[in-house]
CSV table of C-alpha atoms in Angstrom, one decimal:
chain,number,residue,atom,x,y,z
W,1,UNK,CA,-0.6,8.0,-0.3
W,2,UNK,CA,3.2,7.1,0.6
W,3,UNK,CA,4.7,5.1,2.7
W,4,UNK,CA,1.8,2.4,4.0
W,5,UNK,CA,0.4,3.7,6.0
W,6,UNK,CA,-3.8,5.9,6.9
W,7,UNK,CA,-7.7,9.2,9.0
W,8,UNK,CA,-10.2,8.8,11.7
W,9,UNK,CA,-12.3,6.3,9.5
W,10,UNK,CA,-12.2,3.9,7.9
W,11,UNK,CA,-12.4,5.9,4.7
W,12,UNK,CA,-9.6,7.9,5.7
W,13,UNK,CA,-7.2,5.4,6.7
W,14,UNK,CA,-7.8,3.8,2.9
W,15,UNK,CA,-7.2,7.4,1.6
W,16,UNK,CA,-4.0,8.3,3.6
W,17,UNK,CA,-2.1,5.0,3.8
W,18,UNK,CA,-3.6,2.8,0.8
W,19,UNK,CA,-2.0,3.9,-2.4
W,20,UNK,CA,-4.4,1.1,-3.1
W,21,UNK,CA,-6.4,3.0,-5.5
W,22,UNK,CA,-8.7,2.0,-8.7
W,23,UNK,CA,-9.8,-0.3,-11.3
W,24,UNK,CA,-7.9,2.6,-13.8
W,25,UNK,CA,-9.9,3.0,-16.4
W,26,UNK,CA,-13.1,0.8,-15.5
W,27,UNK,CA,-15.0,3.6,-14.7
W,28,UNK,CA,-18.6,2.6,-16.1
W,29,UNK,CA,-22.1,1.8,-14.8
W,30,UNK,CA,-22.7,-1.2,-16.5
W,31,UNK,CA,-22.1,-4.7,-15.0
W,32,UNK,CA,-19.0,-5.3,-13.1
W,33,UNK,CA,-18.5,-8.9,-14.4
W,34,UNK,CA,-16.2,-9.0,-17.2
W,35,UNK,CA,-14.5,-5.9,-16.0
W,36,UNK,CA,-11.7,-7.6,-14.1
W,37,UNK,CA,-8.7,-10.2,-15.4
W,38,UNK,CA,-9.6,-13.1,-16.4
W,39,UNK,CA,-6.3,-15.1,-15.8
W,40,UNK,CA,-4.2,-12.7,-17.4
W,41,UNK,CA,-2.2,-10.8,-15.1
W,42,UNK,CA,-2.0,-7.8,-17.9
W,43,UNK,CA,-5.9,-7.0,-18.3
W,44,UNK,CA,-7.2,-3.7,-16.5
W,45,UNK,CA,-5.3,-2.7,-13.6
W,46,UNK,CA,-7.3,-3.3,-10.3
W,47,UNK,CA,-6.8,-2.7,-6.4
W,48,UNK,CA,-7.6,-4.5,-3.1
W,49,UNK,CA,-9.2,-3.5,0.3
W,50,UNK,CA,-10.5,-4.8,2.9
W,51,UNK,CA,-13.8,-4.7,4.1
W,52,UNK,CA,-16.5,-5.7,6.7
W,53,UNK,CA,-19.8,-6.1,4.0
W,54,UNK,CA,-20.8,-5.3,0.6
W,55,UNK,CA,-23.2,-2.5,-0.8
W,56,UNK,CA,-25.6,-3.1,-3.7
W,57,UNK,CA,-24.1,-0.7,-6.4
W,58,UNK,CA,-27.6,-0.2,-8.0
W,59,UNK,CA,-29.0,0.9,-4.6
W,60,UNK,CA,-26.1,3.7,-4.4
W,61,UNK,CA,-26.7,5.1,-8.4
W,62,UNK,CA,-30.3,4.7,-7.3
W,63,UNK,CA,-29.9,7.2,-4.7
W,64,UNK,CA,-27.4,9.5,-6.2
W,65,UNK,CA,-29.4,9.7,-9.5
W,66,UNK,CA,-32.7,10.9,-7.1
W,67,UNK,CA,-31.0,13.0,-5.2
W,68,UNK,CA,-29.6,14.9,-8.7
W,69,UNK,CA,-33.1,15.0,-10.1
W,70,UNK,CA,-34.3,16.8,-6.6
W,71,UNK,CA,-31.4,19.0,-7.3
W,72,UNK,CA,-29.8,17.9,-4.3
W,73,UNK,CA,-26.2,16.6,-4.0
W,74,UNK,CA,-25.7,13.0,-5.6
W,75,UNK,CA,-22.5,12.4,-3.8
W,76,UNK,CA,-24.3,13.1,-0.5
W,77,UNK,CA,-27.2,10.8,-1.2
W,78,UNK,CA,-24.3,7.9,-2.3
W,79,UNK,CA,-22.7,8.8,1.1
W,80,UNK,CA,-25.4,7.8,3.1
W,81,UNK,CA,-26.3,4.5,1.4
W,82,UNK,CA,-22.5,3.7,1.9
W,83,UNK,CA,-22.2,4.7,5.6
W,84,UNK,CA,-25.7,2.3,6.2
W,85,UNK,CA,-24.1,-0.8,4.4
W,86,UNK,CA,-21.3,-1.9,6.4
W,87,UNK,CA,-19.1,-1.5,3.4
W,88,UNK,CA,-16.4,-0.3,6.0
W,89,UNK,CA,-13.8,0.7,3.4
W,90,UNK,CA,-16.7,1.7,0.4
W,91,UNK,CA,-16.6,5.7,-0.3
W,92,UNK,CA,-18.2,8.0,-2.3
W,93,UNK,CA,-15.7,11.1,-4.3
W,94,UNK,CA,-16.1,13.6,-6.0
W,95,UNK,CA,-14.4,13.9,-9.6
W,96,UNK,CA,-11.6,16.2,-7.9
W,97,UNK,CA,-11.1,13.8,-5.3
W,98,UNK,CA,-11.1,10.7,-7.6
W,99,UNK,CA,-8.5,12.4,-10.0
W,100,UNK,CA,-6.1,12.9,-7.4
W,101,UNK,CA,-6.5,8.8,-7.0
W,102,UNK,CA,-5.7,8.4,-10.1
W,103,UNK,CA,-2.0,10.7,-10.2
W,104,UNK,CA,-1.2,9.1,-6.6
W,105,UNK,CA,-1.4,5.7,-9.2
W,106,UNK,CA,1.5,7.5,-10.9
W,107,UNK,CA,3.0,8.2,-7.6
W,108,UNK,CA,2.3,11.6,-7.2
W,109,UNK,CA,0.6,12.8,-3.4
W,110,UNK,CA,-0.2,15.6,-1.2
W,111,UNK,CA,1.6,15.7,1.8
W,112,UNK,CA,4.7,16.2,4.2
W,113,UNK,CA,7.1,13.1,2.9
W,114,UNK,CA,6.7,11.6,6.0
W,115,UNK,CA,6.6,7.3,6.0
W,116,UNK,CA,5.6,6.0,9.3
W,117,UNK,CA,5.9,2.7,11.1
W,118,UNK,CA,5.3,1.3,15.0
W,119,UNK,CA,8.6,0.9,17.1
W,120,UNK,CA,9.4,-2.1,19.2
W,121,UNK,CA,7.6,-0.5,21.9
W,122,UNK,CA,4.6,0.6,20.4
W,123,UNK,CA,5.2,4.2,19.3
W,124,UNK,CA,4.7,5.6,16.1
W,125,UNK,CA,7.9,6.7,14.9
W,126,UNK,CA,8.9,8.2,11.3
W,127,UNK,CA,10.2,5.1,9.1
W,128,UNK,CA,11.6,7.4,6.1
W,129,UNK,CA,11.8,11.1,5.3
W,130,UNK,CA,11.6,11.3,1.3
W,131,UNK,CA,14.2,14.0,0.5
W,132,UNK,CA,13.4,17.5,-0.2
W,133,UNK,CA,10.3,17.5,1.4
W,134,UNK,CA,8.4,20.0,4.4
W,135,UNK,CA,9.5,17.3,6.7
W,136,UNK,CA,13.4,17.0,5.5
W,137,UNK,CA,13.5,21.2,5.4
W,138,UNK,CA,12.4,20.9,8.8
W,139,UNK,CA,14.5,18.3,9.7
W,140,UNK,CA,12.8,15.4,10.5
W,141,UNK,CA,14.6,12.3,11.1
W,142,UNK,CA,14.3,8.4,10.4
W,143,UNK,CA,13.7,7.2,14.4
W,144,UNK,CA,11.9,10.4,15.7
W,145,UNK,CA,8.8,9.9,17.4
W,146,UNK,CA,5.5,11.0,16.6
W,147,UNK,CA,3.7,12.5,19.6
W,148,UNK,CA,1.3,15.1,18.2
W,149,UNK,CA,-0.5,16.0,15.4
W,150,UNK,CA,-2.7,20.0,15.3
W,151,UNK,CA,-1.9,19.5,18.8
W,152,UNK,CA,-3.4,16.2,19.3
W,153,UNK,CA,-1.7,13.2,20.7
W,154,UNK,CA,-1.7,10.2,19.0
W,155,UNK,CA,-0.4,7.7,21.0
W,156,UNK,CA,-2.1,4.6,20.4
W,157,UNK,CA,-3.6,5.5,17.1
W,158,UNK,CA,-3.0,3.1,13.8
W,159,UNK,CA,0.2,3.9,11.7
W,160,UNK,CA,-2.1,4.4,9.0
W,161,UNK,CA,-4.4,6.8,10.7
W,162,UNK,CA,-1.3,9.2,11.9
W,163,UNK,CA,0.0,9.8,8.5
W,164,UNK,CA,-3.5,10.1,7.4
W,165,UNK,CA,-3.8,13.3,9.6
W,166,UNK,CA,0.1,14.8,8.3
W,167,UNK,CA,-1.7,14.3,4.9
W,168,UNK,CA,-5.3,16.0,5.9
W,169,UNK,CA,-7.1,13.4,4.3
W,170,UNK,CA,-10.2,13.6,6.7
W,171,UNK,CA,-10.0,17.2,5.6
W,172,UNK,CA,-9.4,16.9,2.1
W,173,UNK,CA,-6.7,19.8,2.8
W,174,UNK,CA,-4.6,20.8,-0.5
W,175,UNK,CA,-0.8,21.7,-1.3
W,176,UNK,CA,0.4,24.8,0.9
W,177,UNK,CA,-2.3,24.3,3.9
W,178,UNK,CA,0.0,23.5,7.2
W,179,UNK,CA,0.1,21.0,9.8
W,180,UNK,CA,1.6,21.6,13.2
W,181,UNK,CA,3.8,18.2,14.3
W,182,UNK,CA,4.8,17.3,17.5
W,183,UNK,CA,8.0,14.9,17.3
W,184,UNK,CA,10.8,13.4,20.1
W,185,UNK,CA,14.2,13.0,19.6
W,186,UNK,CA,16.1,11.5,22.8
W,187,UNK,CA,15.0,13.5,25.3
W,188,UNK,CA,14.1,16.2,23.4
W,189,UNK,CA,10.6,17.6,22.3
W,190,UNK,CA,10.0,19.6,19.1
W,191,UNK,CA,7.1,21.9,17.6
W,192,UNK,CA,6.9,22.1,13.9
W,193,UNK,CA,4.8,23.9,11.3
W,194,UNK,CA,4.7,21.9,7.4
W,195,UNK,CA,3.5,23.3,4.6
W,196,UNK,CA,1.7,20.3,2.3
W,197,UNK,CA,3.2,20.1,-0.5
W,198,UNK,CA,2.6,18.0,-3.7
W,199,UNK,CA,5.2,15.7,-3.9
W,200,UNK,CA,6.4,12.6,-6.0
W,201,UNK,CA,7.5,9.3,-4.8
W,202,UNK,CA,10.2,6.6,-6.0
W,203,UNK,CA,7.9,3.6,-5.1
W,204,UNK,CA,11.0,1.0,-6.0
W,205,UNK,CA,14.7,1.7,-4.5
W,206,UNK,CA,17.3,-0.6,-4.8
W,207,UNK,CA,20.8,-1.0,-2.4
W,208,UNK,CA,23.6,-3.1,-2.6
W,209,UNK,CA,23.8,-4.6,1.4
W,210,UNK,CA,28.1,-5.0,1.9
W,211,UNK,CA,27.8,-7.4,5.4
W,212,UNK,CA,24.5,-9.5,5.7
W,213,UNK,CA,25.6,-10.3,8.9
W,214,UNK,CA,25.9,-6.9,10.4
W,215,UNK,CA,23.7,-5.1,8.5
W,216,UNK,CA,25.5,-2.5,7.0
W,217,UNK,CA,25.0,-1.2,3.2
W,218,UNK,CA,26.0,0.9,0.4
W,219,UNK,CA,23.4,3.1,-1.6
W,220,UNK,CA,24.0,1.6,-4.9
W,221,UNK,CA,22.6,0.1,-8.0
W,222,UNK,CA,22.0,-3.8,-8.2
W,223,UNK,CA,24.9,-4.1,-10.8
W,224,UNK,CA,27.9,-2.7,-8.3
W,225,UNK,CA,30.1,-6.3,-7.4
W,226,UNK,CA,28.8,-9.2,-5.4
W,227,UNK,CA,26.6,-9.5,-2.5
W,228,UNK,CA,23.0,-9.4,-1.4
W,229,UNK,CA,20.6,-6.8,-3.1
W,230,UNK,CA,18.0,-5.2,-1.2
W,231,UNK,CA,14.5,-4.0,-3.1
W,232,UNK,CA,12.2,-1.8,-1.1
W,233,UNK,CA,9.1,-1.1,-2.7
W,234,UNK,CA,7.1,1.6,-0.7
W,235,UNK,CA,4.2,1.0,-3.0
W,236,UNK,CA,2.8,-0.9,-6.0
W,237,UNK,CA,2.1,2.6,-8.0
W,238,UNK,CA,2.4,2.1,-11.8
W,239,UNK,CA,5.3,0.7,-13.4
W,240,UNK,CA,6.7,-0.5,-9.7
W,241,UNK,CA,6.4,-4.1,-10.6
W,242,UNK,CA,8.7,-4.0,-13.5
W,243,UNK,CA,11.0,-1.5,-11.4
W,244,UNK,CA,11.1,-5.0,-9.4
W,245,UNK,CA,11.8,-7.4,-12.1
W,246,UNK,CA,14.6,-5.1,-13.7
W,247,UNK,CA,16.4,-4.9,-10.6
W,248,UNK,CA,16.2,-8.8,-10.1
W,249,UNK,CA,17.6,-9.2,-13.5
W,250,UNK,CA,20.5,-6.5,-13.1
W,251,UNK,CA,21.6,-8.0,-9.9
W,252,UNK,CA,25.0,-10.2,-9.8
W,253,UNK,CA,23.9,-13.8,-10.5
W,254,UNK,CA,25.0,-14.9,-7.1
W,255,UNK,CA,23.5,-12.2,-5.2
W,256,UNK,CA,20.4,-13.4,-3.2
W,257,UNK,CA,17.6,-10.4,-2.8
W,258,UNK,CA,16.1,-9.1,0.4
W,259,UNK,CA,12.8,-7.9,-1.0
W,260,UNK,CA,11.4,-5.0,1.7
W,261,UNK,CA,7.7,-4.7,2.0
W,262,UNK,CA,7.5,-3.2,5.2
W,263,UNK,CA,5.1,-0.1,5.5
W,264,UNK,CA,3.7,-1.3,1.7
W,265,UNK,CA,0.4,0.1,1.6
W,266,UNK,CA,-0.6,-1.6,-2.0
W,267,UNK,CA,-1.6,-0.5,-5.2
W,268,UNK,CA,-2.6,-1.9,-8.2
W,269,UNK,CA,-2.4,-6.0,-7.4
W,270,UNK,CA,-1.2,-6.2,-11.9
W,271,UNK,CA,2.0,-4.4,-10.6
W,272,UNK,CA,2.1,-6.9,-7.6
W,273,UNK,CA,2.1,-10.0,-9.9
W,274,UNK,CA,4.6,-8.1,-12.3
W,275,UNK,CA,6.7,-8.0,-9.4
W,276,UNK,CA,6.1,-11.6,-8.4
W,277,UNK,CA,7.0,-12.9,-11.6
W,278,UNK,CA,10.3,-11.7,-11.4
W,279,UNK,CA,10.6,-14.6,-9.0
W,280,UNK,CA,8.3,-17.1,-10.4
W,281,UNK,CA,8.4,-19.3,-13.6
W,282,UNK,CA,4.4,-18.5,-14.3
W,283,UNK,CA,1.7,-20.5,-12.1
W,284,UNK,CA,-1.0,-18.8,-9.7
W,285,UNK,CA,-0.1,-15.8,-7.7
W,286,UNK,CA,-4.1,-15.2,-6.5
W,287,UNK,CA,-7.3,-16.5,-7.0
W,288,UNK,CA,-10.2,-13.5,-6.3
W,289,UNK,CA,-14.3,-13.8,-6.2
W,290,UNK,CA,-16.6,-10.9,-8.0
W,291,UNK,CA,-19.7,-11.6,-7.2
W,292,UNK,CA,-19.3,-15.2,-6.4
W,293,UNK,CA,-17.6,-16.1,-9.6
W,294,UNK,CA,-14.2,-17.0,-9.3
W,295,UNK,CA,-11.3,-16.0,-11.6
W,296,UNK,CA,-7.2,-16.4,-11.2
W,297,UNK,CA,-4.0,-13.7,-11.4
W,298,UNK,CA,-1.0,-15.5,-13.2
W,299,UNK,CA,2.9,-15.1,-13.3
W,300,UNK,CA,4.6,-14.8,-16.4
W,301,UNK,CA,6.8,-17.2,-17.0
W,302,UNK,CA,10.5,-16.8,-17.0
W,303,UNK,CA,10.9,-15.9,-14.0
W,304,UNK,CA,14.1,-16.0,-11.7
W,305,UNK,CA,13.2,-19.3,-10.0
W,306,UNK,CA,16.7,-19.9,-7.9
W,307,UNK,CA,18.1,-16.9,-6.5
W,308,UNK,CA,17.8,-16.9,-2.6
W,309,UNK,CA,14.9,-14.8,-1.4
W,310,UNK,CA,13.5,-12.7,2.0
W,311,UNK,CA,10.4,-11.0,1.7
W,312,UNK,CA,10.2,-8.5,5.0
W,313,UNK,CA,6.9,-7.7,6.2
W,314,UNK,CA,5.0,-6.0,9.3
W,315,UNK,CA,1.7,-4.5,10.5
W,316,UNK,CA,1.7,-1.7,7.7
W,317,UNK,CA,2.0,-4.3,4.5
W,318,UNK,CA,-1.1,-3.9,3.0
W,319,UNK,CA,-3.3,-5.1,0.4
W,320,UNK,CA,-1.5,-5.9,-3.2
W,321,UNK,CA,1.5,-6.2,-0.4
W,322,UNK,CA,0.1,-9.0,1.0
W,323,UNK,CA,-0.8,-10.9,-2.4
W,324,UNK,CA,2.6,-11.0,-3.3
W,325,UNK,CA,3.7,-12.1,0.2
W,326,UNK,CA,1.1,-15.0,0.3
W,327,UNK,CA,1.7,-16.1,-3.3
W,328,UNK,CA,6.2,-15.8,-2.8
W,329,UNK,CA,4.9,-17.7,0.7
W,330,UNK,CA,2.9,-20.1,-0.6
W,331,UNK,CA,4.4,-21.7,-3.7
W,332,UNK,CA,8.0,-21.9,-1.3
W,333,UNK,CA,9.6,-19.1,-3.2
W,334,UNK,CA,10.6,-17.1,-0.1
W,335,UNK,CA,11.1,-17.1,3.6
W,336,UNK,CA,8.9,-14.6,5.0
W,337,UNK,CA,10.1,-12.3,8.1
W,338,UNK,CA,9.2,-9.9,10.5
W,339,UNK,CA,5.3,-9.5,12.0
W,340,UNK,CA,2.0,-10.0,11.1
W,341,UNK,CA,0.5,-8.1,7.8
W,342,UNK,CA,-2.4,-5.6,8.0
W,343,UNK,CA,-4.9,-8.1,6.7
W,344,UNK,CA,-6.4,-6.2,4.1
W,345,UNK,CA,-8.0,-8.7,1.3
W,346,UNK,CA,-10.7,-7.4,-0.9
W,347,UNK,CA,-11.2,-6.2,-3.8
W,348,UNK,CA,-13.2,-3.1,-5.2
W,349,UNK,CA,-14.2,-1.2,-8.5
W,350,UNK,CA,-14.9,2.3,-9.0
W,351,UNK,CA,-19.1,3.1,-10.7
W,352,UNK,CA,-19.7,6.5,-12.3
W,353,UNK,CA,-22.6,7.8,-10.4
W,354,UNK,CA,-25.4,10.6,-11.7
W,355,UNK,CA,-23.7,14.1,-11.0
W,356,UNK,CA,-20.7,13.1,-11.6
W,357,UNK,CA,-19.2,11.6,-8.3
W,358,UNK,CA,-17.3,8.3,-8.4
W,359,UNK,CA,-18.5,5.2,-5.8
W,360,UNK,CA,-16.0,2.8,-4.4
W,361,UNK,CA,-17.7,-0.9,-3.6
W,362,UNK,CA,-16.4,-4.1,-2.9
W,363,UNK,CA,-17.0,-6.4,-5.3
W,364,UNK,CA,-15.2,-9.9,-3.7
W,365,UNK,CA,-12.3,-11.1,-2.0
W,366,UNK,CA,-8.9,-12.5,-2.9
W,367,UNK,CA,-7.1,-15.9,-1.8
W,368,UNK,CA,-3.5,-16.8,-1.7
W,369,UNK,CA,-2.3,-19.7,-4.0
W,370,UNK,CA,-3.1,-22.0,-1.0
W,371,UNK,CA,-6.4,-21.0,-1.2
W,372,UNK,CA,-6.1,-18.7,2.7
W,373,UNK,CA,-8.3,-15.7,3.0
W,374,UNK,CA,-6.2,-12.5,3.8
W,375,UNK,CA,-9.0,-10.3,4.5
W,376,UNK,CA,-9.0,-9.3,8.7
W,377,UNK,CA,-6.4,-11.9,9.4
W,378,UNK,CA,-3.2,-11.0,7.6
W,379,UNK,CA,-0.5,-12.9,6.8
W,380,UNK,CA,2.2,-14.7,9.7
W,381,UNK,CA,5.8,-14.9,8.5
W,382,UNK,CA,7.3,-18.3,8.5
W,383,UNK,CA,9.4,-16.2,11.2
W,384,UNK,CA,8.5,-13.6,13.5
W,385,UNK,CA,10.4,-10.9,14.5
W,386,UNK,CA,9.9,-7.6,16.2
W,387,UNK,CA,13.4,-5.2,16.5
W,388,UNK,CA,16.0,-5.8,14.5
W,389,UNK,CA,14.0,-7.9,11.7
W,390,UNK,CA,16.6,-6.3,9.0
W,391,UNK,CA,19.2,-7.6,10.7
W,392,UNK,CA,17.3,-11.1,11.0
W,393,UNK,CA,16.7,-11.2,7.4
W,394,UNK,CA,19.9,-10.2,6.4
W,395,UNK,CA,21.5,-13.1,8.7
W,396,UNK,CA,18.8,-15.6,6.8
W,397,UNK,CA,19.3,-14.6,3.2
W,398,UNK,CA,23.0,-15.4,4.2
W,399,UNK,CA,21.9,-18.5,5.7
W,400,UNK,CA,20.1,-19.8,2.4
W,401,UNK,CA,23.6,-18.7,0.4
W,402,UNK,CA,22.7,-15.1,-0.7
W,403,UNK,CA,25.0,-13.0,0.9
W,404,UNK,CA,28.5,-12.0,0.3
């Protein structure tokens, strides 16, 4: 669960791109009303997905708890009722599964350290290599294209459904199994053999950016002399959000922020309003429906209301991603560039089932401040862009006097 970014279902792709993970914590089989915030953006931490239907949880502990007393696999019997509902994103684990949910909350992942993204033209090409990983011993590159995968191509596939296979999700394979990668460089073709490793992520890095205009900057801290700050946040993994609002606050008071959400696969939506209230003075950031009843996700106040703001976005900004774009969007905080957003808009909480196994079902949807659904249509930047949209934003955060 890196970069955004997901298997061959539906299930998969939640599992290899989302980083979208759990109610942490909310694990219970009692009623699911009460269990989420009520207006308080600090109650339990919760995540978004997006989904075609909803499945009766009683109907799925019903069915896991026969299936135990037949001495037959719970998990299996949840499964089934899942796959028949429509519940497109819903999924059964098991509690080795789930726990590795809950460390990928804390950043931590089994994979390559490979983030992808889709090029201009189409291709899936490798967006960042995190350092030290299988993929930077091997030397991967930012830029190189993805061609195969076990000797598959995978032209045409979803982002999120490539990086799902580097990670094995559909396989549930562990640290030190191997993938075989096919990659381009130029005119060149490559073979490579990866070990999985586990591996930990910085979800939140900050860079100083020199030249707005042309693009060019400096690895840096937020504090180092003038000039636009760029925040990329890969993923809204615990503790992200406030990653985001220190870096706001350490950043040169005339410095505008380009804040990168590109490839953003979600993650808990509390970190998300964290992060948006380093750039809002309180007020709504969502609204969100469990079971019909409505309920709200708030700023805090004190937020940095003035300093010029880009939010950059594209196909693989997911989920708690896409709350903070539409709320930044909506309440005329930001100008919003790049392409459409994945569309991923509802939200989900985790039921201890009989035996053991853990069942993931939506539970409602959420709304931007403006009161638009997210879920299947995404979000549109107030401008589009295809190459080049760093470039772009840079130019427009200079445009709005928060550049150097």
């Amino acid at each position: 669960m890196s970069g955004p970014t997901q298997c061959f279902g539906p299930r998969g792709v939640r599992r290899g791109a989302a980083l979208t993970l759990v109610f942490a914590g909310v694990l219970a089989t009692g009623a699911v009303t009460g269990s989420l915030p009520r207006g308080s953006a600090k109650s339990e931490e919760f995540a978004t997905r997006s989904v075609a239907s909803t499945v009766d949880r009683d109907e799925v502990t019903a069915a896991a708890a026969r299936a135990v007393a037949d001495g037959k696999s719970g998990k299996e019997a949840a499964k089934e009722v899942v796959s028949r509902s429509g519940d497109r994103w819903g999924a059964v684990y098991d509690e080795r599964q789930y726990e590795e949910f809950e460390q990928a909350l804390d950043g931590s992942y089994t994979g390559v350290g490979i983030s992808a993204k889709r090029s201009a033209d189409g291709q899936v090409q490798v967006a960042r290599v995190q350092p030290g990983s299988p993929a930077d011993r091997a030397g991967i590159e930012p830029g190189d294209l993805i061609r195969t995968v076990d000797g598959h191509r995978v032209d045409g596939r979803p982002v999120a459904e490539v990086v799902a296979l580097l990670r094995g999700d559909r396989t549930e394979a562990a640290a030190g199994t191997t993938v075989v990668l096919g990659t381009e460089r130029g005119t060149g073709l490559r073979t490579e053999t990866l070990r999985r490793a586990r591996l930990s992520t910085e979800a939140v890095t900050v860079r100083r950016i020199d030249h707005p205009r042309t693009g060019s900057s400096t690895p840096s801290g937020p504090s180092d002399s003038s000039g636009a700050v760029l925040i990329e946040v890969d993923s809204f993994t615990r503790g992200s959000g406030t990653k985001v609002r220190d870096a706001v606050r350490a950043a040169p008071s005339d410095a505008g922020v380009l804040l990168d959400l590109r490839g953003n696969s979600g993650g808990l939506v509390t970190e998300a309003v964290t992060a948006a209230s380093a750039f809002l003075d309180g007020g709504l950031v969502a609204t969100y429906d469990v079971h019909g009843e409505q309920r709200a996700l708030y700023a805090q106040p004190g937020g940095d209301t003035d300093r010029p703001l880009v939010v950059l976005v594209d196909g693989g900004t997911m989920s708690a991603a896409e709350l903070l774009t539409g709320a930044l969007q909506d309440r005329g905080r930001a100008v919003t560039v790049g392409s459409r957003t994945f569309g991923k808009g509802s939200v989900q909480m985790p039921s201890k089932l009989p035996g053991g196994s853990v069942a993931e079902l939506t539970v409602g949807h959420y709304r931007t401040p403006a009161g638009r659904g997210v879920d299947g249509r995404g979000i549109t930047p107030d401008l589009t862009v295809g190459s080049g949209a760093e470039q772009r934003a840079e130019t427009v955060l200079s445009g709005l006097g928060g550049g150097s």
